[in-house]
Amino acid sequence: MNRRDILRRSAAAGLLATPAAGLLAGCATSGGDDDKGDAGTYQGTKSAQNPLGVKEDAPLEVVIFNGGFGEEYAKAHEAMYREAHPKAKINHSATQEINKTLQPRFVDGTPPDVVNNSGAGQIDPGGLVAQNALADLGELLAAPSLDIPGKSVKDTLLPGAVEVGSYDGRFLVMNYTYTVYGIWHSTKLFTERNWQYAKTWDEHIALCKQIKAAGIAPWTYAGQHPRYMSWPLISTAIKFGGPSVATAIDNLEPNAWKSDAMKAAADAWYQIVKDKFILDGSPGLDHKQSQTAWCQGKAAFISCGSWLESEQKDVTPAGFDMTVAPTPSLSSGDKLPFEAIRGTAGEPFIVPAKAKNVAGGREYLRTMLSRKGAQDFTRKVASLTVVAGATDGVELPFGLSTVVKALEASGANGFNWVYNNYYRKLERNLVDAACGEFFSGRSTPAQFLDQCQKGADSIAQDSSIKKYKRAA
Amino acid sequence: MRHGRFPLIVSFLLPPLVLYGVFVLSPYLQAFQISTTDWLGYSAQADPVGLANFRTLLHDGYVWNALTNNAILLAVVPVLTIVLGLFFATMLTMGGRKGRAGVTGVRGSAVYRLVYFFPQVLSVVIIALLWKEIYHPTTGLLNGALRSVGLPTPAWLGDPRFAFWCVLAVMVWSNVGFYVVLFGAAMQAIPRDIYEAVLLDGASRAVMLRRITIPLLWDTVQVAWIYLAIAALDGFILVQLMTNGGPNFSSDVIGMRMYDTAFGSETKFGYASAIGVVMFFLTLSVAVLALRAARRERIEYS
């Protein structure tokens, strides 16, 4: 039998199977059609001891993303939950592929009670929200804190922790860690060379000249994920023009990307491209490769979030002492002070709307947000949580201690944007591509902002994408 | 004995047919059905939208950009791979010293065959990561070599002019070895006396290859053609791991678009299924066309 026969015969087999099509079609989407849902199958009585109304013996299923933080911290949180509810059976599992594991269960209407929706295989939060797949966590915010007397859960959180998980005013995603985004340098390198981190843009450019003269590239970035460079650029614009720059972008306002502040920021950042202050070949590096080049001292600055220290743990030389700093101020007329830094909650946890034990899910999150739970997390994985002051008495690694200091200095001036949560495609695809062109010198500031704006407009016009608005 | 045969056939054929139906055919059919809905993937709600997804596809610049890249792959990868495969296989089986009655490969052809086949043993993921390091703009092998002879050192995967061709080169590299072995095996099966006869008639090597070897290998080349054409319409794993479709979508392929639409930057499963359906028909047509275009009289030797 030759190949032609095989093809012919398989085509025949396909024909035979056609009558079954009617039966099969609709299988994928036929599960759990009743939108009444089984939500809250397990319901207990609310009391001062049990403000969320957990049913004592209801089992709780927790699915954890097994990434940089591992799963040990979650087992500790589960042990705490069981202490309070000894009759509850906890079903714990961990996976690197949240999406692949859980997508069928969401469709089927039988999702777990708590999900750590994180990692590269994360489920697009916007998709979950748009499909009403998430339980409202407002009740959790209003409940009293587990071990910080006299405060509600909401009162114990750092600024911005609630906003970033809120969609149209409903708190749906509990982001557990607190991430600071800034510009990183090695204190060791800077002390050795007697360099001072610059507070204004002019000083920054002067410093870059000095660094380049010393034979080191001032900057490097993840050329394959160039959106990392959009963070300091937008931060510069927000510090120059105030937080409304961010709300305009988040709300997809017309020409939000072409505001005067964004123009000023893009022009400023173009300087480091024009003057070749970027490590040769950076456009060809991925995030790990660029961070490693930075750790090897080939470049002085890199833009990243506060996960950088643990991500680079294996390749950072001893005594490197990485330090985070805010973006330099553009001018003396900046609306926000130099110390203002972008801080936001990350590492999302969700309670699916169709979970059997929604109350238990909320209660589990309350356990995580207790002082004890937060401290245990910081100790285990060296990352901040959204619980304010939970690092007191915990010894932090060098980089993380600079994060805490930057956060304290920034105080109420901290800012953030959420368009990347609302419209993941806009940051991950469209702004990303624009940044790639801009920072490799293939487009001008005007072209860069045009390309970003065009991306934002295409999202705004796409009627199949649910839109969100946030107040300033 | 005869009456015992029917249950035997049924019990051996039915289970695989059922499995094939459930795990191969039904997902295909479901994809067709899902492509006519606006299903977003995380709830049971999916409303039929007819052919709206396909209409959107027609005007989706990113999809067209990806398809253009697939078209280039389709035009270049099979030709390059087959030519290289034929050349190496010829050298290995009949490139040996001229003038000897009989046909042998170059010296050490067993070793070469092993070396050529090596990429086939590696998983595609390893190949992608390996080449990502070779293309590394500062510490990579390629730029190291260029630098040592004083040539400019581009940021290969970070430059939209090169990124796509870098991936294409890896695709050819990783495929050639298999076809060297495939063509080599087919060449071994060609009776030696044919060669001896034409050698006595004074045919040159080029004539031998063109007039004898290739016609006798035609069935094999045809198979290679179809496999490579299908591979060229895919290319997803290499692209995703090496460039993620970038920079600025310059190395995007249709499979990447589908993945990105379903799992990457948005969760539009209905639309992604529509892309999948288009891919299905494209691959099918390419396979059929390749079979038609390559149809020739079969040469039988006995």
PDB file of C-alpha atoms in Angstrom, chain B residues 22-281:
ATOM      1  CA  VAL B  22     -13.022   9.606  19.950  1.00  0.00           C
ATOM      2  CA  PHE B  23      -9.524  11.023  20.154  1.00  0.00           C
ATOM      3  CA  VAL B  24      -8.786  12.086  16.570  1.00  0.00           C
ATOM      4  CA  LEU B  25     -11.969  12.716  14.640  1.00  0.00           C
ATOM      5  CA  SER B  26     -14.189  14.122  17.352  1.00  0.00           C
ATOM      6  CA  PRO B  27     -11.769  16.888  18.406  1.00  0.00           C
ATOM      7  CA  TYR B  28     -11.512  17.903  14.748  1.00  0.00           C
ATOM      8  CA  LEU B  29     -15.254  18.064  14.392  1.00  0.00           C
ATOM      9  CA  GLN B  30     -15.549  19.978  17.645  1.00  0.00           C
ATOM     10  CA  ALA B  31     -13.015  22.495  16.431  1.00  0.00           C
ATOM     11  CA  PHE B  32     -15.215  23.096  13.388  1.00  0.00           C
ATOM     12  CA  GLN B  33     -18.209  23.626  15.599  1.00  0.00           C
ATOM     13  CA  ILE B  34     -16.388  25.861  18.086  1.00  0.00           C
ATOM     14  CA  SER B  35     -15.055  28.011  15.263  1.00  0.00           C
ATOM     15  CA  THR B  36     -18.609  29.166  14.579  1.00  0.00           C
ATOM     16  CA  THR B  37     -19.139  30.379  18.141  1.00  0.00           C
ATOM     17  CA  ASP B  38     -17.841  33.248  20.248  1.00  0.00           C
ATOM     18  CA  TRP B  39     -16.690  30.832  22.970  1.00  0.00           C
ATOM     19  CA  LEU B  40     -14.190  32.443  25.324  1.00  0.00           C
ATOM     20  CA  GLY B  41     -13.015  29.256  26.918  1.00  0.00           C
ATOM     21  CA  TYR B  42     -13.728  29.538  30.644  1.00  0.00           C
ATOM     22  CA  SER B  43     -17.440  29.153  30.904  1.00  0.00           C
ATOM     23  CA  ALA B  44     -19.967  26.932  29.237  1.00  0.00           C
ATOM     24  CA  GLN B  45     -21.432  29.917  27.450  1.00  0.00           C
ATOM     25  CA  ALA B  46     -20.872  29.924  23.709  1.00  0.00           C
ATOM     26  CA  ASP B  47     -23.215  31.611  21.295  1.00  0.00           C
ATOM     27  CA  PRO B  48     -23.213  30.692  17.626  1.00  0.00           C
ATOM     28  CA  VAL B  49     -21.991  33.545  15.461  1.00  0.00           C
ATOM     29  CA  GLY B  50     -22.020  31.831  12.100  1.00  0.00           C
ATOM     30  CA  LEU B  51     -19.046  32.689   9.983  1.00  0.00           C
ATOM     31  CA  ALA B  52     -18.243  35.934  11.792  1.00  0.00           C
ATOM     32  CA  ASN B  53     -14.917  34.577  13.033  1.00  0.00           C
ATOM     33  CA  PHE B  54     -13.864  33.793   9.497  1.00  0.00           C
ATOM     34  CA  ARG B  55     -14.887  37.248   8.322  1.00  0.00           C
ATOM     35  CA  THR B  56     -12.746  38.795  11.070  1.00  0.00           C
ATOM     36  CA  LEU B  57      -9.913  36.517  10.000  1.00  0.00           C
ATOM     37  CA  LEU B  58     -10.057  37.880   6.471  1.00  0.00           C
ATOM     38  CA  HIS B  59      -9.291  41.357   7.752  1.00  0.00           C
ATOM     39  CA  ASP B  60      -6.825  40.404  10.470  1.00  0.00           C
ATOM     40  CA  GLY B  61      -3.468  41.862   9.421  1.00  0.00           C
ATOM     41  CA  TYR B  62      -1.581  39.785  11.979  1.00  0.00           C
ATOM     42  CA  VAL B  63      -2.992  36.560  10.563  1.00  0.00           C
ATOM     43  CA  TRP B  64      -2.056  37.579   7.032  1.00  0.00           C
ATOM     44  CA  ASN B  65       1.417  38.506   8.173  1.00  0.00           C
ATOM     45  CA  ALA B  66       1.776  35.050   9.751  1.00  0.00           C
ATOM     46  CA  LEU B  67       0.407  33.338   6.657  1.00  0.00           C
ATOM     47  CA  THR B  68       2.905  35.186   4.465  1.00  0.00           C
ATOM     48  CA  ASN B  69       5.702  33.817   6.615  1.00  0.00           C
ATOM     49  CA  ASN B  70       4.249  30.316   6.312  1.00  0.00           C
ATOM     50  CA  ALA B  71       4.119  30.757   2.555  1.00  0.00           C
ATOM     51  CA  ILE B  72       7.818  31.650   2.495  1.00  0.00           C
ATOM     52  CA  LEU B  73       8.563  28.610   4.649  1.00  0.00           C
ATOM     53  CA  LEU B  74       6.524  26.479   2.282  1.00  0.00           C
ATOM     54  CA  ALA B  75       8.454  27.757  -0.722  1.00  0.00           C
ATOM     55  CA  VAL B  76      11.913  27.502   0.796  1.00  0.00           C
ATOM     56  CA  VAL B  77      12.119  24.773   3.438  1.00  0.00           C
ATOM     57  CA  PRO B  78      11.121  21.697   1.372  1.00  0.00           C
ATOM     58  CA  VAL B  79      13.271  22.660  -1.616  1.00  0.00           C
ATOM     59  CA  LEU B  80      16.315  23.451   0.459  1.00  0.00           C
ATOM     60  CA  THR B  81      15.928  20.386   2.662  1.00  0.00           C
ATOM     61  CA  ILE B  82      15.381  17.979  -0.209  1.00  0.00           C
ATOM     62  CA  VAL B  83      18.248  19.374  -2.283  1.00  0.00           C
ATOM     63  CA  LEU B  84      20.613  19.218   0.668  1.00  0.00           C
ATOM     64  CA  GLY B  85      19.315  15.794   1.672  1.00  0.00           C
ATOM     65  CA  LEU B  86      19.771  14.423  -1.847  1.00  0.00           C
ATOM     66  CA  PHE B  87      23.227  15.909  -2.129  1.00  0.00           C
ATOM     67  CA  PHE B  88      24.459  14.505   1.166  1.00  0.00           C
ATOM     68  CA  ALA B  89      22.797  11.145   0.607  1.00  0.00           C
ATOM     69  CA  THR B  90      24.419  10.870  -2.837  1.00  0.00           C
ATOM     70  CA  MET B  91      27.802  11.702  -1.389  1.00  0.00           C
ATOM     71  CA  LEU B  92      27.332   9.130   1.351  1.00  0.00           C
ATOM     72  CA  THR B  93      26.185   6.287  -0.877  1.00  0.00           C
ATOM     73  CA  MET B  94      27.926   6.947  -4.164  1.00  0.00           C
ATOM     74  CA  GLY B  95      30.347   9.811  -3.758  1.00  0.00           C
ATOM     75  CA  GLY B  96      33.352   7.542  -3.400  1.00  0.00           C
ATOM     76  CA  ARG B  97      36.337   7.299  -5.683  1.00  0.00           C
ATOM     77  CA  LYS B  98      35.562   7.539  -9.326  1.00  0.00           C
ATOM     78  CA  GLY B  99      36.348   4.812 -11.784  1.00  0.00           C
ATOM     79  CA  ARG B 100      35.704   1.832  -9.554  1.00  0.00           C
ATOM     80  CA  ALA B 101      33.201  -0.573 -10.884  1.00  0.00           C
ATOM     81  CA  GLY B 102      30.491  -0.309  -8.318  1.00  0.00           C
ATOM     82  CA  VAL B 103      29.244   2.523  -6.228  1.00  0.00           C
ATOM     83  CA  THR B 104      30.529   3.419  -2.766  1.00  0.00           C
ATOM     84  CA  GLY B 105      30.211   6.349  -0.446  1.00  0.00           C
ATOM     85  CA  VAL B 106      32.940   8.773   0.563  1.00  0.00           C
ATOM     86  CA  ARG B 107      35.352   7.528   3.189  1.00  0.00           C
ATOM     87  CA  GLY B 108      33.865   7.525   6.682  1.00  0.00           C
ATOM     88  CA  SER B 109      30.310   7.753   5.401  1.00  0.00           C
ATOM     89  CA  ALA B 110      29.014   5.773   8.374  1.00  0.00           C
ATOM     90  CA  VAL B 111      30.305   8.471  10.692  1.00  0.00           C
ATOM     91  CA  TYR B 112      28.821  11.231   8.569  1.00  0.00           C
ATOM     92  CA  ARG B 113      25.492   9.491   8.511  1.00  0.00           C
ATOM     93  CA  LEU B 114      25.515   9.400  12.296  1.00  0.00           C
ATOM     94  CA  VAL B 115      26.473  13.061  12.515  1.00  0.00           C
ATOM     95  CA  TYR B 116      23.782  14.131  10.083  1.00  0.00           C
ATOM     96  CA  PHE B 117      21.175  12.146  11.926  1.00  0.00           C
ATOM     97  CA  PHE B 118      22.128  13.623  15.256  1.00  0.00           C
ATOM     98  CA  PRO B 119      19.669  16.588  15.232  1.00  0.00           C
ATOM     99  CA  GLN B 120      16.878  14.090  14.722  1.00  0.00           C
ATOM    100  CA  VAL B 121      17.638  12.484  18.069  1.00  0.00           C
ATOM    101  CA  LEU B 122      17.284  15.777  19.927  1.00  0.00           C
ATOM    102  CA  SER B 123      13.907  17.072  20.934  1.00  0.00           C
ATOM    103  CA  VAL B 124      12.813  20.227  19.119  1.00  0.00           C
ATOM    104  CA  VAL B 125      12.884  22.099  22.408  1.00  0.00           C
ATOM    105  CA  ILE B 126      16.562  21.303  22.881  1.00  0.00           C
ATOM    106  CA  ILE B 127      17.310  22.311  19.303  1.00  0.00           C
ATOM    107  CA  ALA B 128      15.575  25.640  19.831  1.00  0.00           C
ATOM    108  CA  LEU B 129      17.455  26.403  23.043  1.00  0.00           C
ATOM    109  CA  LEU B 130      20.747  25.255  21.532  1.00  0.00           C
ATOM    110  CA  TRP B 131      20.372  27.590  18.577  1.00  0.00           C
ATOM    111  CA  LYS B 132      19.171  30.416  20.751  1.00  0.00           C
ATOM    112  CA  GLU B 133      22.552  30.282  22.431  1.00  0.00           C
ATOM    113  CA  ILE B 134      24.379  30.002  19.099  1.00  0.00           C
ATOM    114  CA  TYR B 135      22.561  33.160  17.944  1.00  0.00           C
ATOM    115  CA  HIS B 136      23.265  34.900  21.283  1.00  0.00           C
ATOM    116  CA  PRO B 137      24.380  38.382  20.209  1.00  0.00           C
ATOM    117  CA  THR B 138      27.317  38.712  22.583  1.00  0.00           C
ATOM    118  CA  THR B 139      28.403  35.260  23.736  1.00  0.00           C
ATOM    119  CA  GLY B 140      27.048  33.174  20.869  1.00  0.00           C
ATOM    120  CA  LEU B 141      29.131  30.913  18.654  1.00  0.00           C
ATOM    121  CA  LEU B 142      28.019  32.629  15.470  1.00  0.00           C
ATOM    122  CA  ASN B 143      28.878  36.168  16.500  1.00  0.00           C
ATOM    123  CA  GLY B 144      32.087  34.932  18.094  1.00  0.00           C
ATOM    124  CA  ALA B 145      33.157  33.550  14.734  1.00  0.00           C
ATOM    125  CA  LEU B 146      32.088  36.712  12.900  1.00  0.00           C
ATOM    126  CA  ARG B 147      33.911  38.893  15.383  1.00  0.00           C
ATOM    127  CA  SER B 148      37.114  36.916  15.064  1.00  0.00           C
ATOM    128  CA  VAL B 149      37.255  37.672  11.350  1.00  0.00           C
ATOM    129  CA  GLY B 150      36.248  41.280  11.835  1.00  0.00           C
ATOM    130  CA  LEU B 151      32.715  41.105  10.448  1.00  0.00           C
ATOM    131  CA  PRO B 152      29.731  42.971  11.937  1.00  0.00           C
ATOM    132  CA  THR B 153      27.764  41.060  14.587  1.00  0.00           C
ATOM    133  CA  PRO B 154      23.987  41.494  14.248  1.00  0.00           C
ATOM    134  CA  ALA B 155      21.533  40.778  17.070  1.00  0.00           C
ATOM    135  CA  TRP B 156      20.196  37.855  15.033  1.00  0.00           C
ATOM    136  CA  LEU B 157      16.938  36.956  16.781  1.00  0.00           C
ATOM    137  CA  GLY B 158      16.405  40.557  17.866  1.00  0.00           C
ATOM    138  CA  ASP B 159      16.513  42.005  14.369  1.00  0.00           C
ATOM    139  CA  PRO B 160      13.362  41.835  12.230  1.00  0.00           C
ATOM    140  CA  ARG B 161      15.509  41.529   9.101  1.00  0.00           C
ATOM    141  CA  PHE B 162      17.118  38.309  10.290  1.00  0.00           C
ATOM    142  CA  ALA B 163      14.942  36.675  12.956  1.00  0.00           C
ATOM    143  CA  PHE B 164      12.690  34.804  10.530  1.00  0.00           C
ATOM    144  CA  TRP B 165      15.562  33.520   8.401  1.00  0.00           C
ATOM    145  CA  CYS B 166      17.421  32.403  11.505  1.00  0.00           C
ATOM    146  CA  VAL B 167      14.463  30.227  12.478  1.00  0.00           C
ATOM    147  CA  LEU B 168      14.136  28.976   8.904  1.00  0.00           C
ATOM    148  CA  ALA B 169      17.786  27.933   8.876  1.00  0.00           C
ATOM    149  CA  VAL B 170      17.291  25.947  12.079  1.00  0.00           C
ATOM    150  CA  MET B 171      14.240  24.288  10.590  1.00  0.00           C
ATOM    151  CA  VAL B 172      16.266  23.110   7.591  1.00  0.00           C
ATOM    152  CA  TRP B 173      19.192  22.104   9.784  1.00  0.00           C
ATOM    153  CA  SER B 174      17.048  19.984  12.051  1.00  0.00           C
ATOM    154  CA  ASN B 175      15.320  18.251   9.133  1.00  0.00           C
ATOM    155  CA  VAL B 176      18.132  17.513   6.706  1.00  0.00           C
ATOM    156  CA  GLY B 177      19.584  14.612   8.691  1.00  0.00           C
ATOM    157  CA  PHE B 178      16.415  12.605   8.557  1.00  0.00           C
ATOM    158  CA  TYR B 179      16.104  12.957   4.802  1.00  0.00           C
ATOM    159  CA  VAL B 180      19.751  12.068   4.295  1.00  0.00           C
ATOM    160  CA  VAL B 181      19.049   8.768   6.002  1.00  0.00           C
ATOM    161  CA  LEU B 182      15.731   8.308   4.206  1.00  0.00           C
ATOM    162  CA  PHE B 183      17.169   9.003   0.743  1.00  0.00           C
ATOM    163  CA  GLY B 184      20.269   7.004   1.612  1.00  0.00           C
ATOM    164  CA  ALA B 185      18.183   3.967   2.482  1.00  0.00           C
ATOM    165  CA  ALA B 186      16.186   4.326  -0.740  1.00  0.00           C
ATOM    166  CA  MET B 187      19.400   4.605  -2.751  1.00  0.00           C
ATOM    167  CA  GLN B 188      20.733   1.429  -1.182  1.00  0.00           C
ATOM    168  CA  ALA B 189      17.687  -0.331  -2.538  1.00  0.00           C
ATOM    169  CA  ILE B 190      18.465   0.618  -6.136  1.00  0.00           C
ATOM    170  CA  PRO B 191      20.045  -2.418  -7.778  1.00  0.00           C
ATOM    171  CA  ARG B 192      23.778  -1.963  -8.272  1.00  0.00           C
ATOM    172  CA  ASP B 193      23.758  -3.495 -11.752  1.00  0.00           C
ATOM    173  CA  ILE B 194      21.892  -0.481 -13.105  1.00  0.00           C
ATOM    174  CA  TYR B 195      24.745   1.735 -12.041  1.00  0.00           C
ATOM    175  CA  GLU B 196      27.338  -0.683 -13.310  1.00  0.00           C
ATOM    176  CA  ALA B 197      25.617  -0.719 -16.680  1.00  0.00           C
ATOM    177  CA  VAL B 198      25.507   3.060 -17.063  1.00  0.00           C
ATOM    178  CA  LEU B 199      29.043   3.402 -15.769  1.00  0.00           C
ATOM    179  CA  LEU B 200      30.149   1.038 -18.519  1.00  0.00           C
ATOM    180  CA  ASP B 201      28.236   3.211 -20.961  1.00  0.00           C
ATOM    181  CA  GLY B 202      30.352   6.090 -19.754  1.00  0.00           C
ATOM    182  CA  ALA B 203      27.729   8.133 -17.922  1.00  0.00           C
ATOM    183  CA  SER B 204      29.007  10.949 -15.727  1.00  0.00           C
ATOM    184  CA  ARG B 205      28.005  11.318 -12.085  1.00  0.00           C
ATOM    185  CA  ALA B 206      25.669  14.210 -12.755  1.00  0.00           C
ATOM    186  CA  VAL B 207      23.876  12.258 -15.461  1.00  0.00           C
ATOM    187  CA  MET B 208      23.672   9.250 -13.161  1.00  0.00           C
ATOM    188  CA  LEU B 209      22.047  11.335 -10.468  1.00  0.00           C
ATOM    189  CA  ARG B 210      19.639  13.084 -12.803  1.00  0.00           C
ATOM    190  CA  ARG B 211      18.704  10.173 -15.016  1.00  0.00           C
ATOM    191  CA  ILE B 212      18.908   7.184 -12.715  1.00  0.00           C
ATOM    192  CA  THR B 213      18.922   8.018  -9.032  1.00  0.00           C
ATOM    193  CA  ILE B 214      16.302  10.725  -8.793  1.00  0.00           C
ATOM    194  CA  PRO B 215      13.706   9.005 -10.995  1.00  0.00           C
ATOM    195  CA  LEU B 216      14.129   5.821  -8.992  1.00  0.00           C
ATOM    196  CA  LEU B 217      13.832   7.793  -5.748  1.00  0.00           C
ATOM    197  CA  TRP B 218      10.781   9.706  -6.869  1.00  0.00           C
ATOM    198  CA  ASP B 219       8.338   8.035  -4.473  1.00  0.00           C
ATOM    199  CA  THR B 220      10.568   8.826  -1.545  1.00  0.00           C
ATOM    200  CA  VAL B 221      11.081  12.415  -2.628  1.00  0.00           C
ATOM    201  CA  GLN B 222       7.347  12.779  -2.900  1.00  0.00           C
ATOM    202  CA  VAL B 223       6.861  11.584   0.663  1.00  0.00           C
ATOM    203  CA  ALA B 224       9.582  13.958   1.807  1.00  0.00           C
ATOM    204  CA  TRP B 225       7.871  16.776  -0.028  1.00  0.00           C
ATOM    205  CA  ILE B 226       4.558  16.254   1.715  1.00  0.00           C
ATOM    206  CA  TYR B 227       6.072  15.881   5.159  1.00  0.00           C
ATOM    207  CA  LEU B 228       8.156  19.011   4.714  1.00  0.00           C
ATOM    208  CA  ALA B 229       5.245  20.996   3.359  1.00  0.00           C
ATOM    209  CA  ILE B 230       3.210  20.091   6.419  1.00  0.00           C
ATOM    210  CA  ALA B 231       6.136  20.970   8.654  1.00  0.00           C
ATOM    211  CA  ALA B 232       6.472  24.329   6.886  1.00  0.00           C
ATOM    212  CA  LEU B 233       2.855  25.144   7.656  1.00  0.00           C
ATOM    213  CA  ASP B 234       3.560  24.499  11.315  1.00  0.00           C
ATOM    214  CA  GLY B 235       6.940  25.706  12.581  1.00  0.00           C
ATOM    215  CA  PHE B 236       5.231  26.604  15.844  1.00  0.00           C
ATOM    216  CA  ILE B 237       7.581  25.096  18.419  1.00  0.00           C
ATOM    217  CA  LEU B 238      10.746  26.599  16.990  1.00  0.00           C
ATOM    218  CA  VAL B 239       9.178  30.020  16.570  1.00  0.00           C
ATOM    219  CA  GLN B 240       7.621  30.054  20.008  1.00  0.00           C
ATOM    220  CA  LEU B 241      10.804  29.049  21.768  1.00  0.00           C
ATOM    221  CA  MET B 242      13.275  31.071  19.730  1.00  0.00           C
ATOM    222  CA  THR B 243      11.525  34.363  19.002  1.00  0.00           C
ATOM    223  CA  ASN B 244       7.950  34.132  20.267  1.00  0.00           C
ATOM    224  CA  GLY B 245       6.941  35.502  16.868  1.00  0.00           C
ATOM    225  CA  GLY B 246       8.900  38.702  17.293  1.00  0.00           C
ATOM    226  CA  PRO B 247      10.495  41.150  16.925  1.00  0.00           C
ATOM    227  CA  ASN B 248       7.502  43.156  15.790  1.00  0.00           C
ATOM    228  CA  PHE B 249       5.796  39.982  14.470  1.00  0.00           C
ATOM    229  CA  SER B 250       8.554  39.453  11.888  1.00  0.00           C
ATOM    230  CA  SER B 251       8.862  35.721  12.577  1.00  0.00           C
ATOM    231  CA  ASP B 252       5.218  35.007  13.310  1.00  0.00           C
ATOM    232  CA  VAL B 253       3.582  31.858  11.937  1.00  0.00           C
ATOM    233  CA  ILE B 254      -0.046  30.812  11.822  1.00  0.00           C
ATOM    234  CA  GLY B 255       0.332  28.205  14.573  1.00  0.00           C
ATOM    235  CA  MET B 256       1.775  30.884  16.844  1.00  0.00           C
ATOM    236  CA  ARG B 257      -1.219  33.111  16.078  1.00  0.00           C
ATOM    237  CA  MET B 258      -3.593  30.343  17.062  1.00  0.00           C
ATOM    238  CA  TYR B 259      -1.788  29.605  20.312  1.00  0.00           C
ATOM    239  CA  ASP B 260      -1.512  33.272  21.171  1.00  0.00           C
ATOM    240  CA  THR B 261      -5.202  33.841  20.511  1.00  0.00           C
ATOM    241  CA  ALA B 262      -6.276  30.950  22.714  1.00  0.00           C
ATOM    242  CA  PHE B 263      -3.719  30.945  25.524  1.00  0.00           C
ATOM    243  CA  GLY B 264      -1.276  33.809  25.100  1.00  0.00           C
ATOM    244  CA  SER B 265      -2.481  37.358  24.948  1.00  0.00           C
ATOM    245  CA  GLU B 266      -6.212  36.774  24.863  1.00  0.00           C
ATOM    246  CA  THR B 267      -8.621  33.912  25.372  1.00  0.00           C
ATOM    247  CA  LYS B 268     -10.741  33.727  22.263  1.00  0.00           C
ATOM    248  CA  PHE B 269     -11.212  30.023  21.743  1.00  0.00           C
ATOM    249  CA  GLY B 270     -13.827  30.446  19.039  1.00  0.00           C
ATOM    250  CA  TYR B 271     -11.569  32.685  17.000  1.00  0.00           C
ATOM    251  CA  ALA B 272      -8.542  30.454  17.653  1.00  0.00           C
ATOM    252  CA  SER B 273     -10.557  27.458  16.421  1.00  0.00           C
ATOM    253  CA  ALA B 274     -11.350  29.386  13.263  1.00  0.00           C
ATOM    254  CA  ILE B 275      -7.610  29.863  12.725  1.00  0.00           C
ATOM    255  CA  GLY B 276      -7.201  26.133  13.373  1.00  0.00           C
ATOM    256  CA  VAL B 277      -9.830  25.286  10.768  1.00  0.00           C
ATOM    257  CA  VAL B 278      -8.045  27.479   8.239  1.00  0.00           C
ATOM    258  CA  MET B 279      -4.784  25.706   9.081  1.00  0.00           C
ATOM    259  CA  PHE B 280      -6.495  22.353   8.610  1.00  0.00           C
ATOM    260  CA  PHE B 281      -7.719  23.204   5.148  1.00  0.00           C
TER     261      PHE B 281
END
